[in-house]
Coordinates of C-alpha atoms in Angstrom, one line a residue:
Chain A
M23 CA -19.2 10.4 29.7
W24 CA -20.5 8.5 26.8
A25 CA -23.7 8.8 24.9
P26 CA -24.8 7.2 21.6
S27 CA -23.2 9.2 18.8
A28 CA -24.2 9.6 15.2
S29 CA -21.5 7.0 14.3
E30 CA -23.0 4.5 16.7
R31 CA -26.4 4.8 15.1
I32 CA -24.7 4.3 11.8
C33 CA -23.1 1.2 13.1
E34 CA -26.4 -0.4 13.8
R35 CA -26.7 -0.7 10.0
R36 CA -24.3 -3.6 9.7
N37 CA -23.0 -4.6 6.3
P38 CA -23.2 -8.3 5.3
A39 CA -20.3 -10.0 7.0
L40 CA -17.4 -11.8 5.3
P41 CA -18.1 -15.5 5.1
A42 CA -16.6 -17.5 8.0
R43 CA -14.0 -19.0 5.6
A44 CA -10.3 -18.7 4.8
G45 CA -9.3 -15.8 2.5
V46 CA -6.1 -14.6 1.0
G47 CA -4.4 -11.2 0.7
F48 CA -4.4 -10.4 -3.0
K49 CA -1.1 -9.9 -4.8
D50 CA -0.8 -8.8 -8.5
A51 CA 1.6 -11.7 -9.2
H52 CA -1.2 -14.2 -8.5
F53 CA -3.9 -12.6 -10.7
T54 CA -3.4 -14.9 -13.7
A55 CA -3.3 -18.0 -11.5
I56 CA -6.5 -16.9 -9.8
E57 CA -8.2 -16.1 -13.1
E58 CA -7.2 -19.5 -14.5
S59 CA -7.9 -21.7 -11.6
A60 CA -10.9 -19.9 -10.0
P61 CA -9.8 -21.2 -6.6
A62 CA -12.3 -22.0 -3.8
V63 CA -11.1 -19.1 -1.6
G64 CA -13.6 -17.6 0.8
F65 CA -12.7 -14.0 0.1
F66 CA -9.9 -11.7 -1.0
E67 CA -8.4 -8.8 1.0
V68 CA -6.6 -5.8 -0.6
H69 CA -4.7 -2.9 0.8
A70 CA -6.9 0.2 0.1
E71 CA -4.0 2.4 -0.8
N72 CA -2.9 0.3 -3.8
F73 CA -6.3 1.0 -5.5
M74 CA -6.5 4.7 -5.1
G75 CA -5.4 5.6 -8.6
A76 CA -8.0 6.8 -11.1
G77 CA -7.9 3.8 -13.4
G78 CA -5.7 1.2 -15.1
P79 CA -4.9 -2.4 -14.3
P80 CA -5.3 -2.2 -10.5
H81 CA -9.0 -1.4 -10.9
A82 CA -9.5 -3.8 -13.8
R83 CA -8.2 -6.6 -11.5
L84 CA -10.1 -5.6 -8.4
T85 CA -13.3 -5.3 -10.4
R86 CA -12.8 -8.9 -11.6
L87 CA -12.0 -10.2 -8.1
R88 CA -15.0 -8.3 -6.7
R89 CA -17.3 -9.9 -9.3
D90 CA -16.3 -13.5 -8.2
Y91 CA -15.5 -13.2 -4.5
P92 CA -16.4 -11.4 -1.3
L93 CA -14.0 -8.6 -0.6
S94 CA -12.3 -7.0 2.4
I95 CA -10.6 -3.7 2.1
H96 CA -7.7 -3.1 4.6
G97 CA -6.4 0.4 5.1
V98 CA -2.8 1.1 6.0
G99 CA -2.8 4.9 5.7
L100 CA -5.5 6.6 7.8
S101 CA -3.1 7.0 10.8
I102 CA -6.0 6.5 13.3
G103 CA -3.6 6.4 16.2
G104 CA -1.9 9.7 15.2
A105 CA -1.8 12.8 17.3
Q106 CA -2.9 15.0 14.4
A107 CA -6.3 15.3 12.8
L108 CA -7.2 12.7 10.1
D109 CA -6.2 13.6 6.6
R110 CA -9.6 14.5 5.1
A111 CA -8.4 14.0 1.6
H112 CA -7.3 10.5 2.4
L113 CA -10.5 9.7 4.2
G114 CA -12.3 10.9 1.1
R115 CA -10.3 8.5 -1.1
V116 CA -11.2 5.6 1.3
K117 CA -14.8 6.6 1.1
S118 CA -14.8 6.6 -2.7
L119 CA -13.1 3.2 -2.8
V120 CA -15.6 1.7 -0.3
E121 CA -18.5 3.2 -2.2
R122 CA -17.2 1.9 -5.5
Y123 CA -16.5 -1.7 -4.4
E124 CA -18.9 -2.1 -1.4
P125 CA -16.6 -4.5 0.5
A126 CA -18.0 -6.7 3.2
V127 CA -15.4 -5.3 5.6
F128 CA -13.3 -2.2 5.9
S129 CA -10.5 -2.5 8.5
E130 CA -7.7 -0.3 9.8
H131 CA -5.0 -0.4 12.4
L132 CA -4.5 0.7 16.0
A133 CA -1.3 2.6 14.9
W134 CA -0.1 5.8 13.2
S135 CA 1.8 6.4 10.0
T136 CA 1.6 10.1 9.2
R137 CA 3.5 13.1 10.6
A138 CA 2.4 16.5 9.3
T139 CA 2.1 15.8 5.5
S140 CA 4.7 13.1 5.5
F141 CA 3.7 9.4 5.2
L142 CA 6.1 7.1 7.0
N143 CA 4.9 3.9 5.5
D144 CA 4.9 1.9 8.8
L145 CA 2.4 1.1 11.5
L146 CA 3.9 3.0 14.4
P147 CA 3.1 2.4 18.1
L148 CA 1.2 4.6 20.5
P149 CA 0.9 4.7 24.3
Y150 CA -2.4 3.6 25.7
N151 CA -3.7 6.3 28.0
E152 CA -6.6 8.8 28.3
T153 CA -5.1 11.2 25.8
T154 CA -4.6 8.7 23.0
L155 CA -7.9 6.9 23.8
K156 CA -9.8 10.2 23.2
R157 CA -8.0 10.7 19.9
V158 CA -8.5 7.1 18.7
V159 CA -12.1 7.2 19.6
A160 CA -12.6 10.6 17.8
H161 CA -10.8 9.2 14.7
V162 CA -12.7 5.9 14.6
D163 CA -16.0 7.9 15.0
E164 CA -15.0 10.2 12.1
V165 CA -14.1 7.3 9.8
Q166 CA -17.3 5.4 10.6
E167 CA -19.4 8.6 10.1
A168 CA -17.6 9.3 6.7
L169 CA -18.0 5.7 5.5
G170 CA -21.5 5.2 7.0
R171 CA -20.5 1.8 8.3
R172 CA -18.9 0.0 11.2
I173 CA -15.1 -0.6 10.7
L174 CA -12.8 -3.2 12.3
L175 CA -9.7 -2.1 14.2
E176 CA -6.7 -4.4 14.2
N177 CA -4.4 -5.1 17.2
P178 CA -0.8 -4.0 16.2
A179 CA 2.5 -5.8 16.2
T180 CA 4.8 -3.8 18.5
Y181 CA 8.5 -3.8 19.4
L182 CA 8.4 -1.2 22.2
R183 CA 6.0 -0.1 24.9
F184 CA 5.6 3.3 26.5
E185 CA 6.0 4.5 30.1
S186 CA 3.0 6.7 29.7
S187 CA 0.6 3.7 29.0
I188 CA -2.0 3.2 31.7
Y189 CA -4.2 0.7 29.8
S190 CA -3.4 -2.8 28.6
E191 CA -3.8 -3.2 24.9
I192 CA -6.9 -5.3 25.4
D193 CA -8.5 -2.8 27.8
F194 CA -7.7 0.0 25.4
L195 CA -9.2 -1.8 22.4
G196 CA -12.2 -2.7 24.6
E197 CA -12.8 1.0 25.5
V198 CA -12.5 2.0 21.8
V199 CA -15.1 -0.7 20.9
H200 CA -17.4 0.4 23.8
R201 CA -17.2 4.1 22.8
T202 CA -17.4 3.8 19.0
G203 CA -19.2 0.6 18.3
C204 CA -16.4 -0.5 16.0
G205 CA -15.5 -4.2 15.6
L206 CA -12.2 -5.9 16.0
L207 CA -9.8 -7.6 13.7
L208 CA -7.7 -10.1 15.7
D209 CA -4.2 -10.6 14.2
V210 CA -3.0 -13.7 15.9
N211 CA 0.5 -13.3 14.5
N212 CA 0.7 -9.8 16.0
T213 CA -0.4 -11.3 19.3
Y214 CA 2.4 -13.9 19.2
V215 CA 5.0 -11.3 18.1
C216 CA 4.0 -9.0 20.9
A217 CA 4.0 -11.8 23.5
V218 CA 7.6 -12.7 22.6
N219 CA 8.7 -9.1 22.3
H220 CA 7.1 -8.0 25.6
G221 CA 7.4 -11.2 27.6
F222 CA 3.7 -12.0 28.2
V223 CA 1.8 -15.2 27.6
A224 CA 0.1 -15.2 24.2
E225 CA -2.6 -17.6 25.4
D226 CA -3.7 -15.1 28.1
Y227 CA -4.1 -12.4 25.5
I228 CA -6.2 -14.6 23.3
D229 CA -8.3 -15.7 26.3
A230 CA -8.9 -12.1 27.4
F231 CA -9.5 -10.6 23.9
Q232 CA -13.0 -9.3 23.3
M233 CA -13.9 -12.2 21.0
R234 CA -17.5 -11.1 20.7
Q235 CA -16.5 -8.2 18.6
V236 CA -14.0 -10.1 16.4
E237 CA -15.3 -10.2 12.8
E238 CA -12.0 -11.2 11.1
I239 CA -8.7 -12.9 12.0
H240 CA -5.3 -12.4 10.4
L241 CA -2.6 -15.0 10.2
A242 CA 0.9 -14.4 8.9
G243 CA 4.5 -15.4 9.2
Y244 CA 7.1 -13.5 11.2
A245 CA 10.9 -12.9 11.0
E246 CA 13.3 -13.6 13.8
D247 CA 15.8 -11.2 15.3
M248 CA 17.4 -10.4 18.6
D249 CA 17.3 -7.2 20.7
E250 CA 20.2 -5.4 22.4
V251 CA 20.4 -7.9 25.3
R252 CA 20.1 -10.9 22.9
G253 CA 16.5 -11.3 23.9
R254 CA 14.2 -12.9 21.2
L255 CA 12.6 -10.3 18.9
R256 CA 9.9 -11.3 16.5
I257 CA 9.1 -9.1 13.6
D258 CA 5.7 -9.0 11.8
A259 CA 7.2 -9.3 8.3
H260 CA 4.5 -11.1 6.4
C261 CA 7.3 -12.9 4.7
A262 CA 6.9 -16.6 5.7
P263 CA 4.4 -19.4 6.3
V264 CA 2.3 -19.2 9.5
S265 CA 4.3 -20.6 12.4
V266 CA 3.3 -23.7 14.4
A267 CA 2.9 -21.5 17.5
V268 CA 0.5 -19.1 15.6
W269 CA -1.6 -22.0 14.3
R270 CA -2.0 -23.2 17.9
L271 CA -3.1 -19.8 19.0
Y272 CA -5.4 -19.6 16.1
E273 CA -7.1 -22.8 17.2
R274 CA -7.4 -21.4 20.7
A275 CA -9.0 -18.2 19.3
L276 CA -11.4 -20.3 17.2
S277 CA -12.5 -22.3 20.3
R278 CA -13.6 -19.1 21.8
R279 CA -14.9 -17.3 18.8
G280 CA -16.2 -20.1 16.6
S281 CA -15.5 -20.0 12.9
V282 CA -14.9 -16.5 11.5
A283 CA -13.4 -15.0 8.3
T284 CA -9.6 -15.7 8.4
L285 CA -7.0 -14.1 6.2
I286 CA -3.6 -15.4 5.2
E287 CA -1.3 -12.4 4.8
W288 CA 1.9 -12.9 2.8
D289 CA 3.1 -9.6 1.4
N290 CA 6.9 -10.0 1.1
D291 CA 8.9 -12.8 -0.5
V292 CA 5.5 -13.7 -2.0
P293 CA 5.3 -17.4 -2.8
A294 CA 3.8 -19.1 -5.8
W295 CA 0.0 -19.3 -5.7
P296 CA -0.3 -23.0 -4.8
I297 CA 1.8 -22.4 -1.6
L298 CA -0.4 -19.5 -0.5
M299 CA -3.5 -21.5 -1.4
A300 CA -2.3 -24.4 0.7
E301 CA -1.9 -22.1 3.7
A302 CA -5.5 -20.9 3.2
M303 CA -6.7 -24.5 3.0
R304 CA -5.0 -25.3 6.3
A305 CA -7.0 -22.5 7.9
E306 CA -10.1 -23.6 6.0
N307 CA -9.8 -27.1 7.5
L308 CA -9.6 -25.7 11.0
L309 CA -12.6 -23.5 10.3
E310 CA -14.5 -26.5 9.0
R311 CA -13.9 -28.4 12.2
R312 CA -15.5 -25.5 14.1
R313 CA -18.4 -25.2 11.7
L314 CA -21.1 -27.4 13.2
P315 CA -24.5 -27.5 11.6
G316 CA -26.3 -24.2 12.2
D317 CA -23.3 -22.9 14.2
D318 CA -21.9 -19.8 12.7
D319 CA -22.0 -17.9 16.0
L320 CA -19.9 -17.2 19.0
R321 CA -19.1 -20.1 21.2
S322 CA -18.5 -20.2 24.9
E323 CA -18.4 -16.4 25.1
A324 CA -17.9 -14.9 28.5
P325 CA -18.4 -11.1 28.9
H326 CA -14.9 -9.6 28.9
G327 CA -15.5 -5.9 28.2
A328 CA -13.2 -3.4 29.7
V329 CA -12.1 -5.6 32.6
A330 CA -10.1 -8.1 30.6
Chain B
M21 CA 4.7 9.6 41.6
A22 CA 6.1 11.8 38.8
P23 CA 3.9 11.9 35.7
S24 CA 5.3 9.8 32.9
P25 CA 6.5 11.9 30.0
E26 CA 3.9 12.6 27.4
F27 CA 4.4 10.8 24.1
D28 CA 6.0 13.2 21.6
Q29 CA 5.3 12.0 18.1
E30 CA 7.6 14.7 16.6
E31 CA 10.6 13.4 18.6
F32 CA 9.7 9.9 17.6
V33 CA 9.8 10.8 13.9
R34 CA 13.0 12.7 14.2
A35 CA 14.7 9.7 15.8
L36 CA 13.2 7.4 13.2
L37 CA 14.8 9.3 10.3
D38 CA 18.1 10.2 11.9
P39 CA 20.1 7.1 13.1
D40 CA 22.5 9.3 15.0
L41 CA 19.8 10.4 17.4
P42 CA 19.0 8.2 20.4
P43 CA 15.6 6.6 20.6
P44 CA 13.0 9.0 22.1
A45 CA 12.4 9.2 25.8
G46 CA 9.6 7.3 27.5
L47 CA 10.0 4.0 25.7
K48 CA 9.9 0.6 27.5
A49 CA 11.5 -2.7 26.7
T50 CA 11.8 -5.9 28.7
H51 CA 15.2 -4.6 30.0
D52 CA 16.5 -1.3 31.2
L53 CA 19.1 -0.6 28.5
P54 CA 18.4 2.0 25.7
P55 CA 16.2 0.0 23.3
L56 CA 18.4 0.6 20.3
R57 CA 17.7 -2.6 18.4
R58 CA 14.0 -2.5 19.1
F59 CA 13.7 1.1 17.9
A60 CA 15.8 0.1 14.9
V61 CA 13.0 -2.3 13.8
Y62 CA 10.8 0.8 13.2
R63 CA 13.7 2.7 11.6
N64 CA 14.3 -0.2 9.3
N65 CA 10.6 -0.6 8.5
V66 CA 10.3 3.0 7.5
V67 CA 13.5 3.4 5.5
V68 CA 13.7 0.0 3.9
G69 CA 10.0 0.0 3.1
L70 CA 10.4 3.3 1.2
I71 CA 13.6 2.2 -0.6
D72 CA 11.7 -0.9 -1.7
A73 CA 8.9 1.3 -3.0
L74 CA 11.5 3.3 -5.1
A75 CA 13.1 0.1 -6.3
E76 CA 9.7 -1.1 -7.5
R77 CA 9.0 2.3 -9.1
F78 CA 12.3 2.6 -10.9
P79 CA 13.4 -0.9 -11.9
V80 CA 15.5 0.2 -14.9
C81 CA 17.4 2.8 -12.9
L82 CA 18.1 -0.1 -10.4
R83 CA 19.4 -2.3 -13.2
L84 CA 21.5 0.4 -14.6
V85 CA 23.4 1.2 -11.4
G86 CA 23.0 -2.2 -9.6
E87 CA 21.2 -3.0 -6.4
E88 CA 23.8 -1.8 -3.9
F89 CA 24.3 1.6 -5.6
F90 CA 20.6 2.1 -6.1
R91 CA 19.7 1.4 -2.5
A92 CA 22.4 3.7 -1.2
M93 CA 21.1 6.5 -3.5
A94 CA 17.5 5.8 -2.6
L95 CA 18.3 6.0 1.1
R96 CA 19.6 9.5 0.6
H97 CA 16.5 10.4 -1.2
V98 CA 14.2 8.8 1.4
R99 CA 15.8 10.8 4.2
R100 CA 15.2 14.1 2.5
S101 CA 11.9 13.5 0.7
L102 CA 9.2 11.4 2.4
P103 CA 6.0 10.5 0.6
R104 CA 3.4 13.2 0.8
T105 CA 0.4 10.9 0.7
P106 CA -0.1 7.2 1.7
L107 CA -0.3 6.4 -2.0
L108 CA 3.1 4.8 -2.5
F109 CA 2.6 4.6 -6.3
E110 CA 2.9 8.4 -6.3
Y111 CA 6.2 8.3 -4.4
G112 CA 9.3 9.4 -6.3
E113 CA 7.9 12.4 -8.1
D114 CA 11.1 14.3 -7.4
F115 CA 13.5 11.3 -7.6
A116 CA 14.7 12.2 -11.1
E117 CA 15.6 15.7 -9.9
F118 CA 17.4 14.2 -7.0
V119 CA 19.3 11.7 -9.2
A120 CA 20.4 14.6 -11.5
G121 CA 22.1 16.3 -8.5
F122 CA 23.5 13.1 -7.0
E123 CA 27.2 13.4 -7.6
P124 CA 28.2 9.7 -7.6
A125 CA 25.7 9.1 -10.4
R126 CA 27.3 11.7 -12.7
S127 CA 29.0 9.0 -14.8
L128 CA 25.5 7.9 -16.1
P129 CA 24.2 11.3 -17.5
Y130 CA 21.1 9.6 -18.9
L131 CA 20.0 8.2 -15.5
P132 CA 17.8 11.2 -14.5
D133 CA 15.9 11.0 -17.8
V134 CA 15.4 7.3 -17.4
A135 CA 14.0 8.0 -13.9
S136 CA 11.6 10.6 -15.5
L137 CA 10.5 8.0 -18.0
E138 CA 9.8 5.4 -15.4
Y139 CA 7.9 7.9 -13.2
A140 CA 5.8 8.9 -16.2
M141 CA 5.1 5.2 -17.0
G142 CA 3.9 4.7 -13.4
R143 CA 1.6 7.7 -13.6
A144 CA 0.2 6.3 -16.9
C145 CA -0.6 3.0 -15.2
H146 CA -2.9 4.7 -12.7
A147 CA -4.4 7.4 -15.0
V148 CA -8.1 7.6 -15.8
D149 CA -9.3 5.0 -18.3
A150 CA -10.5 6.1 -21.7
T151 CA -11.2 4.5 -25.1
P152 CA -8.6 5.2 -27.8
L153 CA -9.8 6.4 -31.2
P154 CA -10.5 3.4 -33.4
L155 CA -7.9 3.3 -36.2
D156 CA -10.3 2.6 -39.0
L157 CA -12.2 5.8 -38.1
V158 CA -8.9 7.7 -38.4
R159 CA -8.3 6.2 -41.9
S160 CA -11.6 7.6 -43.1
L161 CA -10.7 11.1 -42.0
P162 CA -10.6 13.7 -44.8
L163 CA -6.9 14.9 -44.7
E164 CA -7.7 18.4 -45.9
R165 CA -9.7 19.0 -42.8
L166 CA -7.0 17.9 -40.4
E167 CA -5.0 21.1 -40.5
A168 CA -7.6 23.0 -38.5
A169 CA -8.6 20.0 -36.3
T170 CA -7.5 19.6 -32.7
A171 CA -6.9 16.4 -30.8
S172 CA -8.1 14.9 -27.5
F173 CA -5.5 12.7 -25.7
H174 CA -5.8 9.7 -23.5
P175 CA -5.4 10.9 -19.9
S176 CA -2.3 8.7 -19.6
T177 CA -0.4 10.5 -22.4
Q178 CA 2.9 12.1 -21.4
V179 CA 5.9 13.3 -23.4
V180 CA 9.3 12.8 -21.7
P181 CA 12.1 14.8 -23.6
S182 CA 15.7 13.6 -23.4
D183 CA 19.1 14.1 -25.0
Y184 CA 19.7 10.4 -24.6
P185 CA 18.1 7.3 -26.1
I186 CA 15.9 6.7 -23.1
V187 CA 13.3 4.5 -24.8
S188 CA 16.0 2.2 -26.2
I189 CA 17.7 2.1 -22.8
W190 CA 14.4 1.2 -21.1
R191 CA 13.6 -1.5 -23.7
A192 CA 17.1 -3.0 -23.4
N193 CA 16.5 -3.4 -19.7
M194 CA 12.8 -4.2 -19.4
A195 CA 11.1 -5.1 -22.6
T196 CA 10.5 -8.7 -23.9
D197 CA 12.0 -7.6 -27.2
P198 CA 15.2 -5.8 -26.3
P199 CA 17.1 -4.1 -29.1
R200 CA 20.2 -6.0 -30.4
S201 CA 22.5 -3.2 -29.9
L202 CA 22.4 0.1 -28.1
T203 CA 24.3 3.2 -29.0
L204 CA 24.2 6.3 -26.8
D205 CA 24.9 8.8 -29.6
H206 CA 21.4 9.9 -30.3
A207 CA 18.5 11.5 -28.5
E208 CA 15.0 10.1 -28.0
D209 CA 12.0 12.0 -26.7
A210 CA 9.5 9.5 -25.3
L211 CA 5.8 9.2 -25.8
V212 CA 4.2 7.4 -22.8
V213 CA 0.7 6.1 -23.1
R214 CA -1.6 3.4 -21.7
P215 CA -4.4 3.0 -24.3
R216 CA -5.8 -0.1 -22.5
L217 CA -4.0 -2.0 -19.7
D218 CA -0.4 -2.0 -20.9
V219 CA 1.8 1.1 -20.5
E220 CA 3.9 1.7 -23.6
A221 CA 6.9 4.0 -24.3
H222 CA 7.5 5.0 -27.9
A223 CA 10.6 6.8 -29.3
L224 CA 9.3 9.9 -31.1
P225 CA 10.5 10.8 -34.6
S226 CA 12.4 14.1 -35.0
G227 CA 10.2 17.1 -33.9
G228 CA 7.7 14.7 -32.4
S229 CA 7.7 16.2 -28.9
A230 CA 7.0 19.7 -30.2
F231 CA 4.3 18.3 -32.4
I232 CA 2.5 16.4 -29.6
E233 CA 3.0 19.0 -27.0
T234 CA 1.4 21.6 -29.2
L235 CA -1.5 19.3 -29.8
M236 CA -1.8 18.5 -26.1
G237 CA -1.9 22.2 -25.4
G238 CA -5.0 22.5 -27.6
G239 CA -3.2 23.6 -30.8
A240 CA -4.5 22.4 -34.2
F241 CA -2.6 19.9 -36.3
G242 CA -1.4 22.7 -38.7
E243 CA -0.1 24.7 -35.8
A244 CA 1.6 21.7 -34.3
A245 CA 3.3 20.8 -37.6
S246 CA 4.7 24.4 -37.9
A247 CA 5.9 24.3 -34.3
A248 CA 7.6 21.0 -34.9
S249 CA 9.2 22.2 -38.2
R250 CA 10.6 25.2 -36.4
R251 CA 12.1 22.9 -33.7
A252 CA 13.4 20.2 -36.1
K253 CA 14.4 21.0 -39.7
D254 CA 13.9 17.4 -40.7
F255 CA 10.4 17.1 -39.2
D256 CA 8.4 14.6 -41.2
L257 CA 4.6 15.1 -40.8
T258 CA 3.6 11.8 -42.3
A259 CA 6.0 9.8 -40.1
N260 CA 4.8 11.7 -37.0
L261 CA 1.1 11.3 -37.8
R262 CA 1.6 7.6 -38.3
M263 CA 3.4 7.2 -35.1
L264 CA 0.9 9.2 -33.1
L265 CA -2.1 7.2 -34.5
A266 CA -0.4 3.9 -34.0
S267 CA 0.4 4.7 -30.4
E268 CA -3.4 5.0 -29.8
A269 CA -2.7 8.1 -27.6
L270 CA -5.7 9.9 -29.2
T271 CA -9.3 9.6 -28.0
A272 CA -10.8 12.0 -30.5
I273 CA -10.0 14.3 -33.5
N274 CA -12.1 17.4 -33.2
I275 CA -13.0 18.7 -36.7

């Protein structure tokens, strides 16, 4: 049973979207280069948890970025996919941060990271079934109610699946969207990593994804490994340039979605600013090709809903 | 059909943190063998991610013991003390205490105090912002009224006591102006403060920690000077006042 909830009504008040341009994940090491060159970046994204201190240089930098660029805040600590209740203190911190900086977007992950009072610092996987669906829906509702805005939920990179899953990831995400009114963040690198790790066709995932609800795309580089039977294992390490395969998938996603805010994530082995900027410009060029006069909307969208 | 086993998050976490345990039941890979390598990706993400967080938090400790030793030491700490919030910059609160009890690090007796100093510097970085007391205002202060006056401190201010020259050790390893030589035969209590955007560590003159701690506890300057003289026979009030004011740790002197 599903009826419009308080959070759904809240979601009708949409925040101004991120521009349909290429953005960059902010790293402290690049602050001076950004300040000096005032790069033509569409937006910056930051990890919420790095800006939850009371004061100091992090806030000074973020205030400066927010003044000059649209901002996306990306949470890694709410543990929305966790079995336990959300950490109210942490949700309160997220709320304060969102109120202070008024980002265009707040996003989180379909994953969990907290057990009791311990933070595990990774985005851990969950089975997709009725039990976990109810939890995720309740948690997304709670976050949206607390923040008074629609959030985006990101598809995870996973290395294992569960016998107790009865939904595909796309159907699961579709149900969460349907029941909470949240939007989606499509991580194309995660799609590729999962396709290799679980042996499905990445293009099929992109074709079936609820593109109508996608308000942001993430692109990143992966690391290569092998599993116990010497099968290919790809790890979402954010440590390398975006791969050729992921650029291709991205173009496929854009052909369905039209141009949409796209982030380059590079969090480990962080390169010099010009290299990161070049990656962003590559995405910007692909977005530009999709950006026809007056066309900032969805293209060739077929209803996918929960049947994808 | 038998129902599939319900996902047990507790079991998942136990196996994440203990490499001797098998991966939890109910997992699926593209093959039928126990998915050790696949589960190891998560184990690695959790443990290596937290070791990296400690390495970032305690860079001088890392330099003092070397990368390999530090990571082995940090691994032990991660396994027994996970972060209590998703705020990784708060992680490592009990690292100094752990290092003090870590047998293989005994040959560097100053290491726990250096860890305490680094933790304090990290806290200072994220402390509430405040405006330091302008130095020219301080110069116009009538000295005779100082004895009964109290002080307000910048929220980033912390005193880290030590029997070792921790500030000199820190500067030798981190600062842009490292000392030319370093001897370990003297003690340095540290004053940590971030008056604006840069966190600074100052070596306090003799009696300085008692002086500042009394002031921070709400005691007046006269009281603080007496406490410091009792602690250190060679307490020099002028030198201590000069140091305290130059550090910009004060936000107000309340007459």
